[in-house]
Amino acid sequence: MRKVRWPYQVRGFLAGALNLFLPSSCAACGVSLTPGVARGEIPRLCASCWAEISILHPPFCPKCGRPFGSEAALSDSPEHRCGDCRLREPHFDAARAVGAYKGALRETIHTYKYGNVSALGASLGGLLADRFGEHFGKDAIDLVTHVPLSPQRWRERGFDQAWLLARGLARRSGLRARAYVLDRIRWGGPQTELKEEARWRNVRGAFVLKAPSLVQSKRILVVDDVLTTGATASEYAKVLKGGGAEAVYVYALARTT
């Protein structure tokens, strides 16, 4: 029998109300996680939805992590970059993501962000930690931080989803984490509503470094929930490097492909 996927706003509201009295529900499909329903590796996902997550594996662009369609793309040149990175090189040193932004992972992220299910932050941060070693070396990172929400978004949501992911990753991986290394001083509206070129313009000058001493000569890992064009992450990295960071890496839960 095919499971019915409720809209993420409905799932988030019901989860917050019903979890006071009943077992939790799957963040992706909404099925009640009763003792008879198998759970996936994320406690808030059923086994069926967990199996749907499309984990990203090589080959991918060595710069932005965008998946390549064939191993041949890197056979002759291991540093071969995707077309977007050749046209506009991002300021970060490398970006990677756990999975593709589709299916159960996309639904889970929507429930987390827009359904006000902040408790998912620790579990999803754990997913980042589980895959961390495939992309980065623990000894190569001095500090973990995040792409900060705008004050407007924070007031609407009540939590900063990227910070909870970063904190969950750091705790599981034994890394040092610091919130709001940068402040977002300008917000031009949601990136999701803009085309690619407009996204790059929209984040220009949006961040300011709070304490340069925190990042000088440091290798920084910036965590976000979704990586799309890389515009926000690139601007963030630009400011961090302007403050003296040695290297800036980006790690997202999901990315568009």
PDB file of C-alpha atoms in Angstrom:
ATOM      1  CA  MET A   1       0.000   0.000   0.000  1.00  0.00           C
ATOM      2  CA  ARG A   2       1.409   3.359  -1.024  1.00  0.00           C
ATOM      3  CA  LYS A   3       2.047   5.744   1.851  1.00  0.00           C
ATOM      4  CA  VAL A   4       0.394   9.153   1.768  1.00  0.00           C
ATOM      5  CA  ARG A   5       2.824  12.074   2.121  1.00  0.00           C
ATOM      6  CA  TRP A   6       1.206  14.929   4.022  1.00  0.00           C
ATOM      7  CA  PRO A   7       2.373  18.495   3.318  1.00  0.00           C
ATOM      8  CA  TYR A   8       5.354  19.389   5.526  1.00  0.00           C
ATOM      9  CA  GLN A   9       3.442  22.194   7.280  1.00  0.00           C
ATOM     10  CA  VAL A  10       0.760  19.698   8.325  1.00  0.00           C
ATOM     11  CA  ARG A  11       3.334  17.099   9.368  1.00  0.00           C
ATOM     12  CA  GLY A  12       5.213  19.636  11.462  1.00  0.00           C
ATOM     13  CA  PHE A  13       2.069  20.852  13.224  1.00  0.00           C
ATOM     14  CA  LEU A  14       0.782  17.344  13.883  1.00  0.00           C
ATOM     15  CA  ALA A  15       4.186  16.144  15.054  1.00  0.00           C
ATOM     16  CA  GLY A  16       4.417  18.912  17.606  1.00  0.00           C
ATOM     17  CA  ALA A  17       0.897  18.218  18.927  1.00  0.00           C
ATOM     18  CA  LEU A  18       0.729  14.421  18.744  1.00  0.00           C
ATOM     19  CA  ASN A  19       4.191  13.760  20.104  1.00  0.00           C
ATOM     20  CA  LEU A  20       2.930  14.957  23.453  1.00  0.00           C
ATOM     21  CA  PHE A  21       0.748  11.866  23.621  1.00  0.00           C
ATOM     22  CA  LEU A  22       1.802   9.416  20.910  1.00  0.00           C
ATOM     23  CA  PRO A  23       5.037   7.971  19.486  1.00  0.00           C
ATOM     24  CA  SER A  24       6.808  10.247  17.016  1.00  0.00           C
ATOM     25  CA  SER A  25       5.991  10.253  13.309  1.00  0.00           C
ATOM     26  CA  CYS A  26       8.304   9.930  10.321  1.00  0.00           C
ATOM     27  CA  ALA A  27       9.570  13.366   9.321  1.00  0.00           C
ATOM     28  CA  ALA A  28       9.398  12.470   5.630  1.00  0.00           C
ATOM     29  CA  CYS A  29       6.124  10.580   5.140  1.00  0.00           C
ATOM     30  CA  GLY A  30       4.280  11.144   8.427  1.00  0.00           C
ATOM     31  CA  VAL A  31       3.712   7.473   9.297  1.00  0.00           C
ATOM     32  CA  SER A  32       3.536   6.903  13.059  1.00  0.00           C
ATOM     33  CA  LEU A  33       6.749   5.328  14.313  1.00  0.00           C
ATOM     34  CA  THR A  34       5.040   2.786  16.524  1.00  0.00           C
ATOM     35  CA  PRO A  35       6.952  -0.292  17.733  1.00  0.00           C
ATOM     36  CA  GLY A  36       5.731  -2.180  14.659  1.00  0.00           C
ATOM     37  CA  VAL A  37       7.288   0.276  12.182  1.00  0.00           C
ATOM     38  CA  ALA A  38      11.003  -0.131  11.438  1.00  0.00           C
ATOM     39  CA  ARG A  39      13.070   2.988  12.004  1.00  0.00           C
ATOM     40  CA  GLY A  40      15.910   4.151   9.807  1.00  0.00           C
ATOM     41  CA  GLU A  41      19.309   5.284  11.024  1.00  0.00           C
ATOM     42  CA  ILE A  42      17.846   8.729  11.743  1.00  0.00           C
ATOM     43  CA  PRO A  43      15.484   8.212  14.700  1.00  0.00           C
ATOM     44  CA  ARG A  44      12.764  10.381  13.140  1.00  0.00           C
ATOM     45  CA  LEU A  45      12.703   8.528   9.796  1.00  0.00           C
ATOM     46  CA  CYS A  46      11.013   5.226   9.041  1.00  0.00           C
ATOM     47  CA  ALA A  47      13.175   2.556   7.421  1.00  0.00           C
ATOM     48  CA  SER A  48      11.345   2.927   4.110  1.00  0.00           C
ATOM     49  CA  CYS A  49      12.093   6.658   3.821  1.00  0.00           C
ATOM     50  CA  TRP A  50      15.654   6.178   5.044  1.00  0.00           C
ATOM     51  CA  ALA A  51      16.207   3.742   2.165  1.00  0.00           C
ATOM     52  CA  GLU A  52      14.975   6.413  -0.284  1.00  0.00           C
ATOM     53  CA  ILE A  53      17.745   8.887   0.583  1.00  0.00           C
ATOM     54  CA  SER A  54      20.075   9.270  -2.374  1.00  0.00           C
ATOM     55  CA  ILE A  55      23.563   9.496  -0.875  1.00  0.00           C
ATOM     56  CA  LEU A  56      26.023  11.346  -3.113  1.00  0.00           C
ATOM     57  CA  HIS A  57      29.144   9.452  -4.141  1.00  0.00           C
ATOM     58  CA  PRO A  58      32.049  10.305  -6.470  1.00  0.00           C
ATOM     59  CA  PRO A  59      32.631  11.332  -9.133  1.00  0.00           C
ATOM     60  CA  PHE A  60      31.815  14.958  -8.459  1.00  0.00           C
ATOM     61  CA  CYS A  61      33.317  18.368  -9.087  1.00  0.00           C
ATOM     62  CA  PRO A  62      36.360  18.678  -6.790  1.00  0.00           C
ATOM     63  CA  LYS A  63      35.421  22.295  -6.092  1.00  0.00           C
ATOM     64  CA  CYS A  64      31.650  22.434  -5.489  1.00  0.00           C
ATOM     65  CA  GLY A  65      30.761  18.748  -5.169  1.00  0.00           C
ATOM     66  CA  ARG A  66      28.268  18.718  -8.026  1.00  0.00           C
ATOM     67  CA  PRO A  67      27.915  15.087  -9.183  1.00  0.00           C
ATOM     68  CA  PHE A  68      29.351  14.149 -12.561  1.00  0.00           C
ATOM     69  CA  GLY A  69      27.495  11.685 -14.752  1.00  0.00           C
ATOM     70  CA  SER A  70      30.489   9.492 -15.480  1.00  0.00           C
ATOM     71  CA  GLU A  71      33.848   8.480 -14.032  1.00  0.00           C
ATOM     72  CA  ALA A  72      35.342   9.614 -17.332  1.00  0.00           C
ATOM     73  CA  ALA A  73      34.905  13.241 -16.289  1.00  0.00           C
ATOM     74  CA  LEU A  74      37.912  12.911 -13.952  1.00  0.00           C
ATOM     75  CA  SER A  75      39.843  10.118 -15.665  1.00  0.00           C
ATOM     76  CA  ASP A  76      42.273  12.376 -17.523  1.00  0.00           C
ATOM     77  CA  SER A  77      42.184  15.328 -15.132  1.00  0.00           C
ATOM     78  CA  PRO A  78      41.389  14.629 -11.456  1.00  0.00           C
ATOM     79  CA  GLU A  79      41.013  18.371 -10.810  1.00  0.00           C
ATOM     80  CA  HIS A  80      38.550  18.900 -13.659  1.00  0.00           C
ATOM     81  CA  ARG A  81      35.837  21.301 -12.486  1.00  0.00           C
ATOM     82  CA  CYS A  82      32.225  21.609 -13.523  1.00  0.00           C
ATOM     83  CA  GLY A  83      31.171  24.295 -16.000  1.00  0.00           C
ATOM     84  CA  ASP A  84      29.743  26.575 -13.303  1.00  0.00           C
ATOM     85  CA  CYS A  85      32.968  26.569 -11.287  1.00  0.00           C
ATOM     86  CA  ARG A  86      35.008  27.285 -14.412  1.00  0.00           C
ATOM     87  CA  LEU A  87      32.787  30.249 -15.272  1.00  0.00           C
ATOM     88  CA  ARG A  88      32.627  31.619 -11.726  1.00  0.00           C
ATOM     89  CA  GLU A  89      35.041  30.160  -9.199  1.00  0.00           C
ATOM     90  CA  PRO A  90      33.571  30.091  -5.678  1.00  0.00           C
ATOM     91  CA  HIS A  91      35.627  31.518  -2.812  1.00  0.00           C
ATOM     92  CA  PHE A  92      35.422  28.319  -0.754  1.00  0.00           C
ATOM     93  CA  ASP A  93      38.108  25.659  -1.134  1.00  0.00           C
ATOM     94  CA  ALA A  94      35.690  22.747  -1.488  1.00  0.00           C
ATOM     95  CA  ALA A  95      32.012  21.973  -0.901  1.00  0.00           C
ATOM     96  CA  ARG A  96      30.397  18.609  -0.266  1.00  0.00           C
ATOM     97  CA  ALA A  97      26.933  17.322   0.627  1.00  0.00           C
ATOM     98  CA  VAL A  98      25.537  14.125   2.111  1.00  0.00           C
ATOM     99  CA  GLY A  99      22.678  13.507  -0.309  1.00  0.00           C
ATOM    100  CA  ALA A 100      20.660  14.757  -3.248  1.00  0.00           C
ATOM    101  CA  TYR A 101      17.959  17.297  -2.482  1.00  0.00           C
ATOM    102  CA  LYS A 102      15.013  15.136  -3.440  1.00  0.00           C
ATOM    103  CA  GLY A 103      12.618  12.519  -2.103  1.00  0.00           C
ATOM    104  CA  ALA A 104      12.695  11.670   1.574  1.00  0.00           C
ATOM    105  CA  LEU A 105      15.697  13.879   2.363  1.00  0.00           C
ATOM    106  CA  ARG A 106      14.014  16.919   0.827  1.00  0.00           C
ATOM    107  CA  GLU A 107      10.785  16.189   2.723  1.00  0.00           C
ATOM    108  CA  THR A 108      12.695  15.778   5.981  1.00  0.00           C
ATOM    109  CA  ILE A 109      14.526  19.087   5.526  1.00  0.00           C
ATOM    110  CA  HIS A 110      11.236  20.840   4.770  1.00  0.00           C
ATOM    111  CA  THR A 111       9.652  19.386   7.897  1.00  0.00           C
ATOM    112  CA  TYR A 112      12.691  20.443   9.929  1.00  0.00           C
ATOM    113  CA  LYS A 113      12.790  24.020   8.638  1.00  0.00           C
ATOM    114  CA  TYR A 114       9.191  24.915   7.955  1.00  0.00           C
ATOM    115  CA  GLY A 115       7.355  22.540  10.253  1.00  0.00           C
ATOM    116  CA  ASN A 116       9.160  23.869  13.336  1.00  0.00           C
ATOM    117  CA  VAL A 117      10.577  20.472  14.272  1.00  0.00           C
ATOM    118  CA  SER A 118      13.851  21.724  15.732  1.00  0.00           C
ATOM    119  CA  ALA A 119      14.430  18.370  17.445  1.00  0.00           C
ATOM    120  CA  LEU A 120      15.492  16.995  14.053  1.00  0.00           C
ATOM    121  CA  GLY A 121      18.647  19.129  14.184  1.00  0.00           C
ATOM    122  CA  ALA A 122      20.583  16.691  16.354  1.00  0.00           C
ATOM    123  CA  SER A 123      19.612  13.658  14.231  1.00  0.00           C
ATOM    124  CA  LEU A 124      20.434  15.366  10.949  1.00  0.00           C
ATOM    125  CA  GLY A 125      23.667  16.675  12.428  1.00  0.00           C
ATOM    126  CA  GLY A 126      24.439  13.051  13.213  1.00  0.00           C
ATOM    127  CA  LEU A 127      23.905  12.167   9.559  1.00  0.00           C
ATOM    128  CA  LEU A 128      26.447  14.863   8.641  1.00  0.00           C
ATOM    129  CA  ALA A 129      28.860  13.353  11.180  1.00  0.00           C
ATOM    130  CA  ASP A 130      28.378   9.818   9.839  1.00  0.00           C
ATOM    131  CA  ARG A 131      29.474  10.893   6.347  1.00  0.00           C
ATOM    132  CA  PHE A 132      32.029  13.494   7.431  1.00  0.00           C
ATOM    133  CA  GLY A 133      35.057  11.225   7.062  1.00  0.00           C
ATOM    134  CA  GLU A 134      34.215  10.497   3.427  1.00  0.00           C
ATOM    135  CA  HIS A 135      34.786  14.137   2.506  1.00  0.00           C
ATOM    136  CA  PHE A 136      36.977  15.823   5.119  1.00  0.00           C
ATOM    137  CA  GLY A 137      39.679  14.886   7.579  1.00  0.00           C
ATOM    138  CA  LYS A 138      38.991  15.688  11.223  1.00  0.00           C
ATOM    139  CA  ASP A 139      42.541  16.981  11.645  1.00  0.00           C
ATOM    140  CA  ALA A 140      42.046  19.338   8.691  1.00  0.00           C
ATOM    141  CA  ILE A 141      39.305  21.372  10.447  1.00  0.00           C
ATOM    142  CA  ASP A 142      39.983  23.879  13.232  1.00  0.00           C
ATOM    143  CA  LEU A 143      36.504  25.310  13.665  1.00  0.00           C
ATOM    144  CA  VAL A 144      32.933  24.455  12.646  1.00  0.00           C
ATOM    145  CA  THR A 145      30.412  27.244  12.074  1.00  0.00           C
ATOM    146  CA  HIS A 146      27.291  27.791   9.990  1.00  0.00           C
ATOM    147  CA  VAL A 147      25.550  30.044   7.494  1.00  0.00           C
ATOM    148  CA  PRO A 148      23.482  32.293   9.793  1.00  0.00           C
ATOM    149  CA  LEU A 149      19.798  33.016   9.403  1.00  0.00           C
ATOM    150  CA  SER A 150      18.611  36.555   8.960  1.00  0.00           C
ATOM    151  CA  PRO A 151      16.967  38.074  12.069  1.00  0.00           C
ATOM    152  CA  GLN A 152      13.647  38.040  10.187  1.00  0.00           C
ATOM    153  CA  ARG A 153      13.866  34.320   9.502  1.00  0.00           C
ATOM    154  CA  TRP A 154      14.990  33.570  13.059  1.00  0.00           C
ATOM    155  CA  ARG A 155      11.943  35.326  14.472  1.00  0.00           C
ATOM    156  CA  GLU A 156       9.646  33.404  12.121  1.00  0.00           C
ATOM    157  CA  ARG A 157      11.246  30.012  12.758  1.00  0.00           C
ATOM    158  CA  GLY A 158      12.386  30.313  16.360  1.00  0.00           C
ATOM    159  CA  PHE A 159      15.681  28.489  15.709  1.00  0.00           C
ATOM    160  CA  ASP A 160      18.619  28.549  13.316  1.00  0.00           C
ATOM    161  CA  GLN A 161      18.514  25.256  11.440  1.00  0.00           C
ATOM    162  CA  ALA A 162      22.100  25.449  10.150  1.00  0.00           C
ATOM    163  CA  TRP A 163      23.505  26.067  13.631  1.00  0.00           C
ATOM    164  CA  LEU A 164      21.725  23.026  15.081  1.00  0.00           C
ATOM    165  CA  LEU A 165      23.190  20.931  12.249  1.00  0.00           C
ATOM    166  CA  ALA A 166      26.672  22.341  12.863  1.00  0.00           C
ATOM    167  CA  ARG A 167      26.426  21.738  16.599  1.00  0.00           C
ATOM    168  CA  GLY A 168      25.189  18.175  16.098  1.00  0.00           C
ATOM    169  CA  LEU A 169      28.028  17.453  13.667  1.00  0.00           C
ATOM    170  CA  ALA A 170      30.643  18.942  15.998  1.00  0.00           C
ATOM    171  CA  ARG A 171      29.434  17.038  19.049  1.00  0.00           C
ATOM    172  CA  ARG A 172      29.439  13.710  17.229  1.00  0.00           C
ATOM    173  CA  SER A 173      32.825  14.364  15.584  1.00  0.00           C
ATOM    174  CA  GLY A 174      34.696  15.923  18.491  1.00  0.00           C
ATOM    175  CA  LEU A 175      35.182  19.217  16.671  1.00  0.00           C
ATOM    176  CA  ARG A 176      35.061  22.736  18.055  1.00  0.00           C
ATOM    177  CA  ALA A 177      31.972  24.703  17.006  1.00  0.00           C
ATOM    178  CA  ARG A 178      31.125  28.390  17.260  1.00  0.00           C
ATOM    179  CA  ALA A 179      27.793  30.016  16.388  1.00  0.00           C
ATOM    180  CA  TYR A 180      27.521  33.293  14.499  1.00  0.00           C
ATOM    181  CA  VAL A 181      31.155  33.783  13.580  1.00  0.00           C
ATOM    182  CA  LEU A 182      29.620  36.074  10.975  1.00  0.00           C
ATOM    183  CA  ASP A 183      26.464  38.139  11.211  1.00  0.00           C
ATOM    184  CA  ARG A 184      24.010  38.536   8.366  1.00  0.00           C
ATOM    185  CA  ILE A 185      23.573  42.305   8.099  1.00  0.00           C
ATOM    186  CA  ARG A 186      21.475  42.376   4.971  1.00  0.00           C
ATOM    187  CA  TRP A 187      18.712  40.087   3.796  1.00  0.00           C
ATOM    188  CA  GLY A 188      17.310  40.496   0.313  1.00  0.00           C
ATOM    189  CA  GLY A 189      14.602  37.849   0.598  1.00  0.00           C
ATOM    190  CA  PRO A 190      14.646  34.067   0.076  1.00  0.00           C
ATOM    191  CA  GLN A 191      17.250  32.738  -2.344  1.00  0.00           C
ATOM    192  CA  THR A 192      14.797  30.064  -3.488  1.00  0.00           C
ATOM    193  CA  GLU A 193      12.697  32.696  -5.248  1.00  0.00           C
ATOM    194  CA  LEU A 194      15.604  33.989  -7.365  1.00  0.00           C
ATOM    195  CA  LYS A 195      17.322  32.822 -10.524  1.00  0.00           C
ATOM    196  CA  GLU A 196      21.011  31.905 -10.395  1.00  0.00           C
ATOM    197  CA  GLU A 197      22.559  35.265 -11.313  1.00  0.00           C
ATOM    198  CA  ALA A 198      20.228  37.107  -8.969  1.00  0.00           C
ATOM    199  CA  ARG A 199      21.235  34.809  -6.123  1.00  0.00           C
ATOM    200  CA  TRP A 200      24.857  35.909  -6.393  1.00  0.00           C
ATOM    201  CA  ARG A 201      23.853  39.572  -6.374  1.00  0.00           C
ATOM    202  CA  ASN A 202      21.423  39.040  -3.514  1.00  0.00           C
ATOM    203  CA  VAL A 203      24.077  37.882  -1.022  1.00  0.00           C
ATOM    204  CA  ARG A 204      26.804  40.360  -1.977  1.00  0.00           C
ATOM    205  CA  GLY A 205      27.789  42.275   1.148  1.00  0.00           C
ATOM    206  CA  ALA A 206      25.293  40.339   3.274  1.00  0.00           C
ATOM    207  CA  PHE A 207      27.780  39.161   5.937  1.00  0.00           C
ATOM    208  CA  VAL A 208      30.204  40.811   8.333  1.00  0.00           C
ATOM    209  CA  LEU A 209      32.882  39.125  10.437  1.00  0.00           C
ATOM    210  CA  LYS A 210      32.275  39.564  14.180  1.00  0.00           C
ATOM    211  CA  ALA A 211      35.680  38.575  15.555  1.00  0.00           C
ATOM    212  CA  PRO A 212      38.606  38.198  13.114  1.00  0.00           C
ATOM    213  CA  SER A 213      40.738  36.625  15.866  1.00  0.00           C
ATOM    214  CA  LEU A 214      38.463  33.559  15.738  1.00  0.00           C
ATOM    215  CA  VAL A 215      39.312  32.746  12.142  1.00  0.00           C
ATOM    216  CA  GLN A 216      42.845  34.002  11.545  1.00  0.00           C
ATOM    217  CA  SER A 217      45.003  31.189  10.145  1.00  0.00           C
ATOM    218  CA  LYS A 218      42.165  28.726  10.825  1.00  0.00           C
ATOM    219  CA  ARG A 219      40.646  26.080   8.575  1.00  0.00           C
ATOM    220  CA  ILE A 220      36.899  26.646   8.800  1.00  0.00           C
ATOM    221  CA  LEU A 221      34.060  24.239   8.016  1.00  0.00           C
ATOM    222  CA  VAL A 222      30.797  26.045   7.203  1.00  0.00           C
ATOM    223  CA  VAL A 223      27.612  23.981   7.585  1.00  0.00           C
ATOM    224  CA  ASP A 224      24.323  24.624   5.800  1.00  0.00           C
ATOM    225  CA  ASP A 225      21.178  22.627   5.153  1.00  0.00           C
ATOM    226  CA  VAL A 226      20.974  22.864   1.350  1.00  0.00           C
ATOM    227  CA  LEU A 227      23.587  23.806  -1.251  1.00  0.00           C
ATOM    228  CA  THR A 228      22.234  25.043  -4.580  1.00  0.00           C
ATOM    229  CA  THR A 229      24.274  27.536  -6.624  1.00  0.00           C
ATOM    230  CA  GLY A 230      26.831  27.988  -3.853  1.00  0.00           C
ATOM    231  CA  ALA A 231      26.331  31.756  -3.915  1.00  0.00           C
ATOM    232  CA  THR A 232      25.682  32.148  -0.185  1.00  0.00           C
ATOM    233  CA  ALA A 233      28.495  29.805   0.799  1.00  0.00           C
ATOM    234  CA  SER A 234      30.904  31.557  -1.544  1.00  0.00           C
ATOM    235  CA  GLU A 235      30.091  34.979  -0.087  1.00  0.00           C
ATOM    236  CA  TYR A 236      30.489  33.613   3.425  1.00  0.00           C
ATOM    237  CA  ALA A 237      33.869  32.123   2.493  1.00  0.00           C
ATOM    238  CA  LYS A 238      34.961  35.398   0.909  1.00  0.00           C
ATOM    239  CA  VAL A 239      34.388  37.261   4.170  1.00  0.00           C
ATOM    240  CA  LEU A 240      36.088  34.565   6.253  1.00  0.00           C
ATOM    241  CA  LYS A 241      39.159  34.597   4.009  1.00  0.00           C
ATOM    242  CA  GLY A 242      39.158  38.376   4.095  1.00  0.00           C
ATOM    243  CA  GLY A 243      39.407  38.020   7.877  1.00  0.00           C
ATOM    244  CA  GLY A 244      42.448  35.787   7.603  1.00  0.00           C
ATOM    245  CA  ALA A 245      41.036  32.242   7.419  1.00  0.00           C
ATOM    246  CA  GLU A 246      43.529  29.822   5.895  1.00  0.00           C
ATOM    247  CA  ALA A 247      40.875  27.670   4.203  1.00  0.00           C
ATOM    248  CA  VAL A 248      37.082  27.472   4.077  1.00  0.00           C
ATOM    249  CA  TYR A 249      35.158  24.280   3.388  1.00  0.00           C
ATOM    250  CA  VAL A 250      31.399  23.899   2.992  1.00  0.00           C
ATOM    251  CA  TYR A 251      29.392  20.908   4.152  1.00  0.00           C
ATOM    252  CA  ALA A 252      25.663  20.635   3.475  1.00  0.00           C
ATOM    253  CA  LEU A 253      23.025  18.087   4.300  1.00  0.00           C
ATOM    254  CA  ALA A 254      21.760  18.096   0.708  1.00  0.00           C
ATOM    255  CA  ARG A 255      22.472  19.684  -2.629  1.00  0.00           C
ATOM    256  CA  THR A 256      20.589  20.151  -5.845  1.00  0.00           C
ATOM    257  CA  THR A 257      21.920  18.064  -8.685  1.00  0.00           C
TER     258      THR A 257
END
